[in-house]
Amino acid sequence: MSTRFAAAFAKPHPALVAFITAGDGNTAANLDALVAGGADVIELGMPFTDPMADGPAIQQANLRSLAKGTTTADIFATAAAFRQRHPDTPLVLMGYANPMTIRGGDWFAAECAKAGVDGVICVDVPAEEDPELGPALRAAGIDLIRLATPTTDTARLPAVLNGAGGFLYYVSVAGITGQQQAAQASIDEAVARLKAATDLPVAVGFGVRTPQQAAEIAKVADGVVVGSALVELVAQHGDAAAPHVEAFTRTLANAIHSAKEIAA
Amino acid sequence: MTDAPTLPNSLRSGPDDRGHFGQFGGRYVAETLMPLILDLERHYRAAQADPAFKAQFDYLLKNYVGRPSPLWLAQRLTDHLGGAKIYLKREDLNHTGAHKINNCIGQILLAKRMGKTKIIAETGAGQHGVATATVAALFGLPCTIFMGAVDVARQQPNVFRMKLLGAEVVAVESGAKTLKDAMNEALRHWVANVHDTFYIIGTVAGPHPYPQLVRDFQSVIGDEAREQILEAEGRLPDMLIAPVGGGSNAIGLFHPFLDDTDVEIVGVEAAGEGLDGKHAASLAGGRPGILHGNRTYLLQDEDGQITEAHSISAGLDYPGIGPEHSWLHDIGRVRYEPVTDEEALTSFQKLTKLEGIIPALESAHAIAAAERIAPTLGKDKIIIVNCSGRGDKDIFTVADALGVKL
Ligand SMILES: Cc1ncc(COP(=O)(O)O)c(C=O)c1O
């Protein structure tokens, strides 16, 4: 695991994992706002024309970004500049297989390493297709972050964990981003099951929109992922979104960071 | 990149057990769908081994779809072109008017086997949507069809048909609002409803095992054509021609002939306004990438963003192609040729006037290729063209293109 991930999940409180889409709004300012607001891990979404696993909020963010002409080179430049400004905050690129593999997995892994990216989440490369990206990323010292879902049964879990790094991302609902919220009881049960199977930190995402929800999840998980709710602020406020992003991030971070104390 | 195909003697033994045809195919889906895809594969294997499944499939094809579809010697078209003899495989005469129903019958039987209670599908021209709505009605299962908003506008008769059949039609407003976006939306719906929903994919695309099982269900086209041409001519044809959208009617005709190396095989891609303009020819104008669950040739930019396809034919208006076609292209077993909107429109009218058969615009692409090729071959040569569907659904589009007000 990268040392930045190790440090982020060794903090005395659960982690806020915050997502925004690269090239949507003023990305550099929004990334700074996430860090200033208390996010522990940043996920930077790579826009794709066909975001099959995303709901309307992130779909629109993808299209807004691409309409502005965002390229893969721009995204790596954004990541590299972030790494300059924030040497310690773990940065994850999240996206779809085609933009990540179009120049080859080795090329992508090398660019990630150059830009100071710590981990990669590829939505549509399941464990079965690991050769597409996994070997290249691991060789370059980049953590491949795998997804587990409510449909990932116990028999399948070892395959999902094999080659996984960084943290395990538990997708709490069978569905797309930004829509339903999962029942807390199902999250508690799933996190317990996952933690019994891996030493990786477990972060829970999909459908988490409010500080209250985030705090509930943070009582059992090592991290909470919030995406669509942040992306919607960018949609609403455009280039002037940073202060709103920072304020909302702070309410999320406060809720998550204090969740275990309240529970205790 | 991936394992070499395990094809010592036969071109028909793919895909390998991970769903790859050479470097193409595979299972590029979200983890949520992965267990379901594996489950589907298990059920499909069991169905393949079950004589009762095949018996039921054959019974429905015969008595509900009306198979076998005729192999028609298009004598007037042949005389007009003055070259090779042209036979039409009349998939347009199937119930619902296209080859799409063959696959839908197979998949709904699988859905029943798996205990799924809801059906979804994507559609472009509406032919697959109509075929899916039809089998859903036949089996009494609720059905939702995802269709790009642009296609909803240009295929109104089929939209109404689907609704009459009891399906809900969802007009998809994202992206270019055509087939690719309909498939995205169907996948989004599926991922949220995996527990009770079966996704009937309409072509030889999507994650493994779809390209394989759709091909197997459509291979009835080629199996019949082979038998029919042997009966009519006492020999195999010299050439097969079929239009390629995702490639299901084409692979259905081609697959039983792949090992007959004397049979030339031609797939026809939609060249739209021409290959230097807007088109849907993924092999001629694309390169390998990953979309909708498989690796295949795609229309895309240098960053791997998918570009919008264009064809006058909604059923060919897709920026990808089934992975087995990508492989057949790369190994050179099948030659793929482009045909433009304009050429297809001309052939649409020509076949109608010469043979009294109004072909689907998709099928008209194959007719156009036959018109180009037949005169270059001797009169002793035989070509089978897949008339994949009938053109009633297209009369508004054609009238519009010809400047006729209906
Ligand atoms: C009549 C007809 N032919 C061909 C196609 C193209 O699909 P495929 O390439 O899967 O056969 C369609 C698709 O809607 C169709 O309706």
XYZ file of C-alpha atoms and ligand atoms in Angstrom:
686
model
C 0.000 0.000 0.000
C 1.268 3.485 -0.783
C 2.563 5.333 2.236
C 0.019 8.092 1.688
C -2.847 5.589 1.919
C -1.257 4.009 4.970
C -1.011 7.391 6.661
C -4.536 8.432 5.695
C -6.067 5.278 7.152
C -3.811 5.312 10.223
C -5.389 8.536 11.455
C -7.314 8.193 14.708
C -10.617 8.609 12.872
C -12.373 7.241 9.765
C -11.485 8.811 6.437
C -13.567 11.032 4.202
C -12.974 9.968 0.606
C -14.194 12.802 -1.621
C -14.899 12.564 -5.354
C -15.085 15.207 -8.053
C -14.884 14.955 -11.825
C -11.731 16.250 -13.504
C -12.275 19.158 -15.869
C -15.686 20.044 -14.453
C -15.683 23.593 -13.079
C -12.449 24.937 -11.593
C -10.954 21.572 -10.729
C -7.748 22.810 -9.070
C -9.679 25.151 -6.786
C -12.214 22.439 -5.967
C -9.459 19.950 -5.134
C -7.888 22.500 -2.789
C -11.320 23.044 -1.248
C -11.699 19.324 -0.587
C -8.357 19.227 1.210
C -9.068 22.430 3.134
C -12.477 21.076 4.154
C -10.893 17.982 5.658
C -11.058 15.266 3.000
C -8.559 12.494 3.776
C -8.448 10.852 0.342
C -9.285 12.426 -3.027
C -10.850 10.602 -5.929
C -10.515 12.407 -9.225
C -12.985 11.163 -11.814
C -11.722 10.721 -15.358
C -14.553 11.776 -17.654
C -15.815 9.251 -20.203
C -18.432 9.593 -22.921
C -20.214 6.457 -21.701
C -20.221 6.353 -17.906
C -22.328 3.202 -17.541
C -22.104 2.990 -13.766
C -23.005 6.595 -13.067
C -26.279 8.308 -12.322
C -27.376 11.630 -13.810
C -25.217 13.918 -11.598
C -21.871 12.347 -12.532
C -23.000 11.625 -16.110
C -23.643 15.352 -16.536
C -20.297 16.217 -14.946
C -18.577 13.906 -17.438
C -20.325 15.557 -20.342
C -19.637 19.092 -19.058
C -15.964 18.252 -18.721
C -15.680 16.654 -22.163
C -17.611 19.520 -23.750
C -14.868 21.815 -22.452
C -12.315 19.660 -24.260
C -10.742 17.933 -21.253
C -8.078 15.451 -22.378
C -6.272 12.664 -20.568
C -3.136 14.828 -20.659
C -5.072 17.611 -18.887
C -6.118 15.191 -16.156
C -2.563 14.048 -15.496
C -1.452 17.686 -15.459
C -4.171 18.418 -12.886
C -3.033 15.432 -10.819
C 0.643 16.401 -10.994
C -0.121 19.974 -9.950
C -2.235 18.672 -7.066
C 0.650 16.514 -5.919
C 2.917 19.602 -5.913
C 0.486 21.550 -3.743
C -0.514 18.651 -1.498
C 2.392 16.264 -0.943
C 0.562 14.128 1.635
C -3.043 13.683 0.472
C -3.643 10.383 -1.341
C -4.973 10.838 -4.848
C -6.997 8.212 -6.704
C -7.993 8.279 -10.354
C -11.415 6.762 -10.911
C -12.861 6.014 -14.308
C -13.611 3.575 -17.079
C -11.498 1.031 -18.911
C -11.292 2.562 -22.354
C -9.615 5.889 -21.539
C -7.309 4.080 -19.093
C -6.212 1.355 -21.497
C -6.335 2.990 -24.906
C -2.585 3.642 -24.930
C -1.869 0.437 -23.018
C -1.908 -0.327 -19.301
C 1.845 0.297 -19.050
C 1.507 3.801 -20.430
C -1.299 4.587 -18.027
C 0.565 3.217 -15.016
C 3.692 5.185 -15.932
C 1.695 8.417 -16.245
C 0.065 7.759 -12.878
C 3.469 7.260 -11.286
C 4.859 10.430 -12.879
C 1.883 12.483 -11.701
C 2.060 11.209 -8.129
C -1.211 9.276 -8.279
C -1.516 6.693 -5.492
C -4.338 4.486 -6.657
C -6.671 3.666 -9.535
C -10.292 2.551 -9.564
C -11.474 1.177 -12.880
C -15.200 0.572 -12.825
C -15.398 -1.891 -15.690
C -12.275 -3.958 -15.191
C -13.382 -6.684 -12.762
C -10.951 -9.198 -11.278
C -11.519 -11.468 -14.287
C -9.956 -8.862 -16.595
C -7.101 -7.926 -14.263
C -4.381 -8.355 -16.938
C -5.728 -5.225 -18.594
C -4.391 -2.886 -15.866
C -3.457 -4.760 -12.702
C 0.055 -6.013 -13.505
C 1.120 -2.654 -14.973
C -0.190 -0.691 -11.988
C 1.328 -2.997 -9.403
C 4.682 -2.949 -11.197
C 4.588 0.863 -11.113
C 3.741 0.885 -7.400
C 0.192 2.163 -7.921
C -2.559 0.553 -5.849
C -5.385 -1.001 -7.808
C -8.466 -0.350 -5.709
C -11.106 -3.011 -6.172
C -14.828 -2.730 -5.720
C -16.950 -5.139 -3.718
C -20.721 -4.947 -4.039
C -23.828 -6.469 -2.469
C -23.658 -9.127 -5.200
C -20.056 -10.083 -4.376
C -20.645 -13.300 -2.470
C -18.236 -14.992 -0.109
C -17.097 -17.451 -2.753
C -16.114 -14.631 -5.067
C -14.534 -12.292 -2.545
C -11.035 -13.855 -2.574
C -10.817 -13.312 -6.330
C -11.784 -9.674 -5.858
C -9.195 -9.209 -3.120
C -6.412 -10.913 -5.053
C -4.228 -8.108 -6.391
C -6.221 -5.393 -4.624
C -4.444 -2.531 -2.882
C -4.991 0.812 -1.192
C -8.404 0.212 0.297
C -11.418 -1.909 -0.542
C -14.285 0.155 -1.916
C -17.624 -1.272 -0.847
C -20.358 -0.191 -3.253
C -23.222 -0.283 -0.782
C -26.072 -0.519 -3.283
C -26.490 -2.627 -6.367
C -26.953 0.288 -8.688
C -25.421 3.424 -10.134
C -23.904 6.439 -8.399
C -25.961 9.149 -6.785
C -29.258 7.349 -6.454
C -30.590 5.104 -3.730
C -29.138 4.895 -0.273
C -28.489 1.539 1.291
C -30.087 0.371 4.524
C -27.622 0.878 7.374
C -28.114 -2.676 8.639
C -26.996 -4.087 5.300
C -23.890 -1.888 5.384
C -22.992 -2.986 8.914
C -23.304 -6.623 7.926
C -21.334 -6.220 4.707
C -18.484 -4.248 6.267
C -18.109 -6.869 8.977
C -17.965 -9.598 6.345
C -15.370 -7.699 4.267
C -13.192 -6.781 7.211
C -13.090 -10.421 8.224
C -11.688 -11.239 4.793
C -9.062 -8.520 4.330
C -6.591 -6.322 6.156
C -7.235 -3.522 3.684
C -9.207 -0.563 5.017
C -12.847 -0.691 3.868
C -14.465 2.476 2.514
C -18.187 2.600 1.771
C -19.760 4.631 -1.008
C -22.655 5.061 -3.458
C -25.717 7.006 -2.374
C -24.075 8.772 0.594
C -25.351 12.361 0.501
C -25.645 13.758 4.026
C -23.358 14.156 7.044
C -25.841 12.080 9.089
C -25.612 9.140 6.698
C -21.851 9.500 6.496
C -21.555 9.450 10.293
C -23.672 6.305 10.570
C -21.438 4.522 8.079
C -18.257 5.848 9.697
C -19.205 4.050 12.912
C -18.386 0.758 11.203
C -16.244 1.557 8.153
C -12.684 2.868 7.748
C -13.799 5.402 5.184
C -16.864 6.975 3.612
C -16.982 7.995 -0.051
C -19.060 10.984 -1.138
C -19.303 11.875 -4.815
C -22.551 12.949 -6.423
C -23.459 15.418 -3.664
C -20.141 17.246 -4.241
C -20.443 17.057 -8.009
C -23.912 18.605 -7.753
C -22.387 21.623 -5.987
C -20.051 22.065 -8.941
C -23.024 21.799 -11.288
C -24.902 24.398 -9.284
C -22.121 26.940 -8.720
C -19.888 26.386 -11.744
C -16.482 28.061 -11.540
C -17.430 29.643 -8.195
C -18.081 26.299 -6.490
C -14.927 26.071 -4.338
C -16.242 27.803 -1.169
C -19.415 25.707 -1.312
C -17.398 22.552 -1.843
C -15.167 23.424 1.083
C -18.057 24.190 3.440
C -19.934 20.997 2.589
C -16.751 18.928 2.801
C -16.177 20.332 6.290
C -19.631 19.241 7.496
C -18.987 15.765 6.072
C -15.488 15.561 7.532
C -16.657 16.707 10.968
C -19.424 14.113 10.979
C -17.150 11.299 9.838
C -14.144 12.208 11.948
C -16.170 12.315 15.158
C -18.439 9.349 14.417
C -16.514 6.770 16.395
C -16.136 9.013 19.469
C -19.886 9.588 19.512
C -20.483 5.906 19.116
C -18.031 5.064 21.883
C -2.541 -9.309 -25.100
C -4.688 -12.297 -24.114
C -4.336 -16.003 -24.769
C -4.077 -17.141 -28.327
C -7.405 -18.532 -29.480
C -7.628 -22.263 -28.951
C -8.532 -22.997 -32.536
C -6.394 -25.778 -33.901
C -8.669 -26.838 -36.759
C -11.879 -24.870 -36.563
C -12.788 -21.205 -36.728
C -16.040 -22.078 -34.984
C -14.750 -23.090 -31.559
C -14.447 -19.620 -30.013
C -14.682 -17.952 -27.649
C -12.255 -19.379 -25.074
C -13.567 -19.970 -21.569
C -12.928 -16.359 -20.599
C -14.998 -15.148 -23.499
C -12.159 -14.030 -25.740
C -11.990 -14.251 -29.517
C -8.283 -13.617 -29.915
C -7.720 -10.259 -28.212
C -11.419 -9.351 -28.457
C -14.458 -9.974 -26.257
C -14.118 -10.535 -22.521
C -16.186 -9.390 -19.551
C -15.575 -5.719 -18.873
C -18.422 -5.034 -16.484
C -18.877 -3.502 -13.061
C -18.380 -5.882 -10.153
C -22.125 -5.707 -9.401
C -22.857 -7.438 -12.692
C -20.000 -9.911 -12.628
C -21.662 -12.583 -10.452
C -24.757 -12.364 -12.651
C -22.750 -12.747 -15.843
C -21.099 -15.839 -14.392
C -24.484 -17.186 -13.358
C -25.863 -16.557 -16.843
C -22.963 -18.483 -18.290
C -23.621 -21.444 -15.996
C -27.289 -21.489 -16.942
C -26.457 -21.190 -20.614
C -24.071 -24.145 -20.424
C -26.778 -26.193 -18.713
C -29.350 -25.149 -21.314
C -27.012 -26.121 -24.143
C -26.702 -29.569 -22.662
C -30.455 -29.943 -22.152
C -32.342 -31.495 -25.099
C -35.604 -30.098 -23.707
C -34.277 -26.545 -24.067
C -33.371 -27.112 -27.687
C -36.690 -28.794 -28.358
C -38.603 -25.839 -26.960
C -36.426 -23.365 -28.892
C -36.990 -25.284 -32.141
C -40.716 -25.590 -31.482
C -41.107 -21.837 -31.018
C -38.951 -21.008 -34.046
C -41.051 -23.284 -36.202
C -44.526 -22.592 -34.942
C -44.289 -19.038 -33.607
C -41.588 -17.400 -35.719
C -42.491 -19.341 -38.862
C -39.123 -20.889 -39.603
C -37.463 -22.017 -41.711
C -37.376 -18.736 -43.575
C -37.247 -19.194 -47.354
C -34.126 -18.908 -49.447
C -35.381 -16.912 -52.424
C -33.654 -16.891 -55.792
C -33.833 -13.220 -56.752
C -33.973 -13.865 -60.479
C -34.899 -10.362 -61.631
C -32.189 -8.776 -59.509
C -29.739 -11.400 -60.812
C -30.707 -10.707 -64.442
C -30.520 -6.982 -63.864
C -26.982 -7.210 -62.486
C -25.850 -9.738 -65.084
C -23.438 -11.637 -62.884
C -23.575 -14.067 -59.994
C -26.852 -15.669 -58.989
C -28.299 -13.938 -55.950
C -30.294 -15.715 -53.286
C -31.968 -13.818 -50.458
C -32.278 -15.386 -47.030
C -35.715 -14.096 -46.104
C -35.388 -13.156 -42.429
C -37.830 -10.358 -43.239
C -40.573 -12.986 -43.327
C -40.094 -13.955 -39.691
C -42.747 -13.000 -37.174
C -42.047 -9.344 -36.242
C -40.203 -8.814 -39.513
C -36.533 -9.374 -38.790
C -33.961 -11.851 -37.551
C -34.044 -10.301 -34.084
C -36.784 -12.637 -32.845
C -34.566 -15.748 -33.171
C -32.338 -14.458 -30.414
C -35.208 -13.166 -28.282
C -36.841 -16.587 -28.194
C -33.587 -18.124 -26.995
C -32.952 -15.495 -24.345
C -36.455 -15.456 -22.901
C -36.237 -19.214 -22.487
C -33.011 -18.614 -20.567
C -34.694 -15.917 -18.478
C -37.424 -18.400 -17.549
C -34.823 -21.022 -16.683
C -33.086 -18.546 -14.391
C -36.334 -17.590 -12.679
C -36.129 -13.943 -13.726
C -39.449 -12.125 -13.745
C -38.705 -8.883 -15.589
C -37.278 -8.250 -19.027
C -35.313 -5.269 -20.302
C -33.698 -4.545 -23.654
C -32.053 -1.780 -25.652
C -33.126 -1.033 -29.181
C -31.962 1.067 -32.122
C -34.269 0.598 -35.085
C -36.895 -0.766 -32.747
C -36.750 -4.210 -34.332
C -35.077 -5.772 -31.325
C -37.402 -3.816 -29.032
C -40.442 -5.124 -30.886
C -39.077 -8.661 -30.876
C -38.345 -8.456 -27.140
C -41.748 -6.932 -26.346
C -43.289 -9.732 -28.409
C -41.649 -12.599 -26.541
C -42.316 -10.825 -23.235
C -46.002 -10.706 -24.171
C -45.905 -14.352 -25.195
C -44.427 -15.367 -21.837
C -46.423 -12.871 -19.809
C -43.416 -11.006 -18.399
C -43.280 -7.226 -17.846
C -40.858 -5.542 -20.210
C -39.035 -2.222 -20.408
C -37.328 -1.098 -23.612
C -34.615 1.575 -23.619
C -34.440 3.535 -26.844
C -32.499 6.682 -27.728
C -34.764 9.721 -28.038
C -33.546 10.337 -31.606
C -34.497 6.775 -32.543
C -37.865 7.132 -30.829
C -38.511 10.035 -33.192
C -37.370 8.253 -36.355
C -38.939 4.865 -35.639
C -42.420 5.856 -34.465
C -44.246 2.821 -35.884
C -42.058 0.473 -33.864
C -42.456 2.579 -30.727
C -46.207 2.242 -31.042
C -45.900 -1.495 -31.713
C -43.882 -1.987 -28.532
C -46.474 -0.102 -26.524
C -49.295 -2.150 -28.041
C -47.398 -5.254 -27.003
C -47.472 -3.990 -23.441
C -43.877 -2.794 -23.115
C -42.834 0.397 -21.447
C -40.606 2.430 -23.791
C -38.059 4.684 -22.087
C -36.737 7.464 -24.346
C -33.070 7.907 -23.432
C -31.947 11.530 -23.467
C -28.246 11.085 -22.652
C -25.349 11.284 -25.108
C -26.226 11.129 -28.794
C -29.638 9.648 -27.879
C -29.173 6.603 -30.113
C -28.380 2.910 -29.689
C -25.164 3.293 -27.686
C -26.902 5.494 -25.135
C -29.867 3.132 -24.967
C -27.427 0.356 -24.093
C -25.776 2.481 -21.385
C -29.157 3.162 -19.845
C -30.205 -0.492 -20.029
C -26.963 -1.444 -18.254
C -27.636 1.187 -15.567
C -31.111 -0.159 -15.013
C -29.857 -3.728 -14.945
C -27.159 -3.040 -12.386
C -29.852 -1.749 -10.031
C -32.231 -4.659 -10.668
C -29.993 -7.676 -11.084
C -31.947 -9.790 -8.621
C -35.075 -10.168 -10.760
C -34.287 -8.726 -14.201
C -33.009 -10.413 -17.343
C -31.342 -8.208 -19.956
C -32.054 -9.457 -23.484
C -29.159 -7.952 -25.453
C -30.090 -7.554 -29.106
C -26.834 -8.227 -30.851
C -23.557 -10.124 -30.546
C -22.106 -7.505 -28.208
C -21.992 -6.992 -24.451
C -19.958 -9.056 -21.990
C -19.325 -12.762 -22.425
C -21.408 -14.956 -22.712
C -23.748 -12.679 -24.690
C -21.758 -12.564 -27.957
C -21.643 -16.330 -27.890
C -25.208 -17.098 -26.944
C -26.702 -14.538 -29.336
C -24.556 -16.018 -32.096
C -25.666 -19.525 -31.237
C -29.343 -18.551 -31.306
C -28.899 -16.706 -34.617
C -26.909 -19.505 -36.241
C -30.211 -21.046 -37.259
C -29.996 -18.597 -40.190
C -26.793 -20.100 -41.554
C -27.727 -23.675 -40.687
C -30.915 -23.348 -42.708
C -29.252 -21.480 -45.565
C -26.652 -24.207 -45.869
C -29.262 -26.918 -46.113
C -31.396 -24.866 -48.498
C -28.607 -24.004 -50.912
C -27.427 -27.621 -50.972
C -30.943 -28.631 -51.886
C -31.394 -25.910 -54.513
C -27.962 -25.983 -56.109
C -26.302 -29.138 -54.881
C -23.350 -27.133 -53.612
C -22.253 -24.429 -51.203
C -22.429 -20.769 -52.234
C -19.378 -18.834 -53.378
C -20.142 -15.872 -51.200
C -22.206 -14.706 -48.245
C -23.128 -11.052 -47.695
C -24.826 -9.579 -44.621
C -25.193 -6.148 -43.032
C -23.358 -5.559 -39.760
C -24.625 -3.339 -36.980
C -23.578 -5.168 -33.842
C -23.353 -8.124 -36.147
C -25.973 -10.657 -35.041
C -27.704 -11.398 -38.336
C -24.318 -11.501 -40.041
C -22.684 -13.904 -37.604
C -25.856 -16.002 -37.660
C -25.452 -16.484 -41.398
C -21.652 -16.696 -41.408
C -20.867 -18.954 -38.489
C -21.975 -22.286 -39.979
C -19.788 -21.517 -43.044
C -16.629 -20.280 -41.303
C -14.743 -23.515 -41.867
C -15.775 -23.724 -45.535
C -12.785 -21.804 -46.774
C -14.066 -21.752 -50.372
C -17.000 -19.631 -49.264
C -16.037 -15.962 -49.350
C -17.672 -13.936 -46.611
C -18.472 -10.232 -46.751
C -19.846 -8.123 -43.897
C -21.251 -4.706 -44.758
C -20.654 -1.743 -42.476
C -22.667 1.459 -42.632
C -20.527 4.197 -44.158
C -23.196 6.858 -43.559
C -22.218 10.036 -45.343
C -18.913 8.424 -46.400
C -15.845 7.264 -44.500
C -14.396 10.773 -44.390
C -17.685 12.110 -43.000
C -20.064 10.839 -40.322
C -20.392 7.058 -40.440
C -20.837 3.892 -38.381
C -18.039 1.739 -39.833
C -16.126 0.623 -36.724
C -13.744 -1.667 -38.584
C -12.959 0.708 -41.442
C -12.744 3.801 -39.231
C -12.137 2.627 -35.673
C -9.595 0.819 -33.539
C -9.735 -1.646 -30.660
C -11.014 -0.444 -27.305
C -13.404 -1.380 -24.502
C -17.109 -0.535 -24.412
C -20.280 -2.229 -23.228
C -18.529 -5.159 -21.668
C -16.162 -6.221 -24.428
C -12.985 -5.343 -26.264
C -13.664 -4.660 -29.914
C -13.186 -2.139 -32.709
C -14.749 1.193 -31.756
C -15.157 4.640 -33.211
C -13.197 6.758 -30.763
C -10.734 9.593 -30.412
C -7.097 9.282 -29.341
C -8.068 9.497 -25.647
C -10.529 6.626 -25.975
C -13.634 8.807 -25.881
C -16.331 7.185 -27.987
C -17.383 9.201 -31.009
C -20.893 9.328 -32.347
C -21.848 7.017 -35.151
C -24.104 7.955 -38.028
C -26.192 5.873 -40.377
C -29.530 6.467 -42.051
C -30.311 3.023 -40.705
C -31.007 3.176 -36.990
C -30.093 -0.501 -36.605
C -26.556 0.108 -37.866
C -26.042 3.371 -35.984
C -23.621 2.031 -33.370
C -19.937 2.942 -32.833
C -18.889 -0.642 -32.096
C -19.206 -4.137 -33.522
C -19.428 -7.598 -31.976
C -16.025 -8.920 -30.824
C -16.147 -12.044 -32.991
C -16.384 -9.815 -36.076
C -13.325 -7.871 -34.917
C -11.474 -11.147 -34.695
C -12.727 -12.427 -38.070
C -11.629 -9.112 -39.540
C -8.144 -9.291 -38.032
C -7.537 -12.877 -39.125
C -8.881 -12.048 -42.573
C -11.603 -14.694 -42.698
C -14.326 -12.130 -43.322
C -13.935 -9.049 -45.504
C -15.843 -5.972 -44.378
C -16.969 -3.396 -46.894
C -18.548 0.002 -46.362
C -21.843 1.085 -47.966
C -23.141 4.665 -47.723
C -26.606 5.972 -46.859
C -27.101 6.953 -50.473
C -26.132 3.551 -51.869
C -28.442 1.857 -49.368
C -31.326 4.143 -50.347
C -30.844 3.311 -54.014
C -30.752 -0.415 -53.313
C -33.779 -0.151 -51.051
C -35.778 1.135 -54.000
C -34.229 -1.217 -56.527
C -34.994 -4.398 -54.602
C -38.522 -3.178 -53.961
C -39.171 -2.598 -57.667
C -37.336 -5.665 -59.003
C -38.385 -8.313 -56.512
C -41.445 -6.892 -54.780
C -39.559 -7.084 -51.484
C -39.206 -3.953 -49.351
C -36.022 -4.581 -47.363
C -35.060 -2.965 -44.080
C -32.563 -0.148 -44.599
C -30.068 -2.327 -42.738
C -30.596 -5.142 -45.247
C -30.449 -2.636 -48.127
C -26.792 -2.091 -47.196
C -26.108 -5.755 -47.966
C -28.096 -5.560 -51.190
C -25.967 -2.575 -52.228
C -22.788 -4.545 -51.649
C -24.225 -7.422 -53.689
C -25.011 -5.014 -56.519
C -21.405 -3.889 -56.470
C -19.942 -7.392 -56.356
C -22.308 -9.606 -58.389
C -21.518 -8.068 -61.813
C -17.803 -8.764 -61.246
C -18.475 -12.494 -60.784
C -19.410 -15.066 -63.412
C -22.975 -16.268 -63.887
C -21.964 -19.627 -62.471
C -21.267 -18.073 -59.082
C -23.741 -18.024 -56.205
C -24.193 -15.337 -53.574
C -26.456 -15.553 -50.523
C -27.488 -12.156 -49.151
C -29.091 -11.880 -45.751
C -32.344 -9.961 -46.075
C -32.279 -9.426 -42.327
C -35.563 -7.546 -42.061
C -38.445 -5.928 -43.848
C -38.568 -2.243 -44.600
C -42.043 -1.257 -43.451
C -40.515 0.395 -40.382
C -38.333 2.541 -42.654
C -40.854 3.991 -45.077
C -41.011 7.320 -43.201
C -37.226 7.661 -43.148
C -37.015 6.795 -46.831
C -39.836 9.162 -47.771
C -38.073 11.888 -45.851
C -34.737 11.191 -47.572
C -36.450 11.246 -50.960
C -38.255 14.492 -50.174
C -41.683 12.867 -50.211
C -44.340 14.069 -47.749
C -46.527 11.294 -46.328
C -33.406 -5.650 -39.993
C -32.144 -5.435 -39.256
N -30.994 -5.846 -39.800
C -29.814 -5.669 -39.169
C -29.746 -5.033 -37.952
C -28.396 -4.832 -37.331
O -28.184 -5.599 -36.194
P -27.215 -6.848 -36.249
O -25.949 -6.391 -36.859
O -27.080 -7.270 -34.850
O -27.858 -7.890 -37.079
C -30.912 -4.587 -37.338
C -30.883 -3.904 -36.035
O -31.809 -3.323 -35.571
C -32.144 -4.795 -38.018
O -33.298 -4.377 -37.485
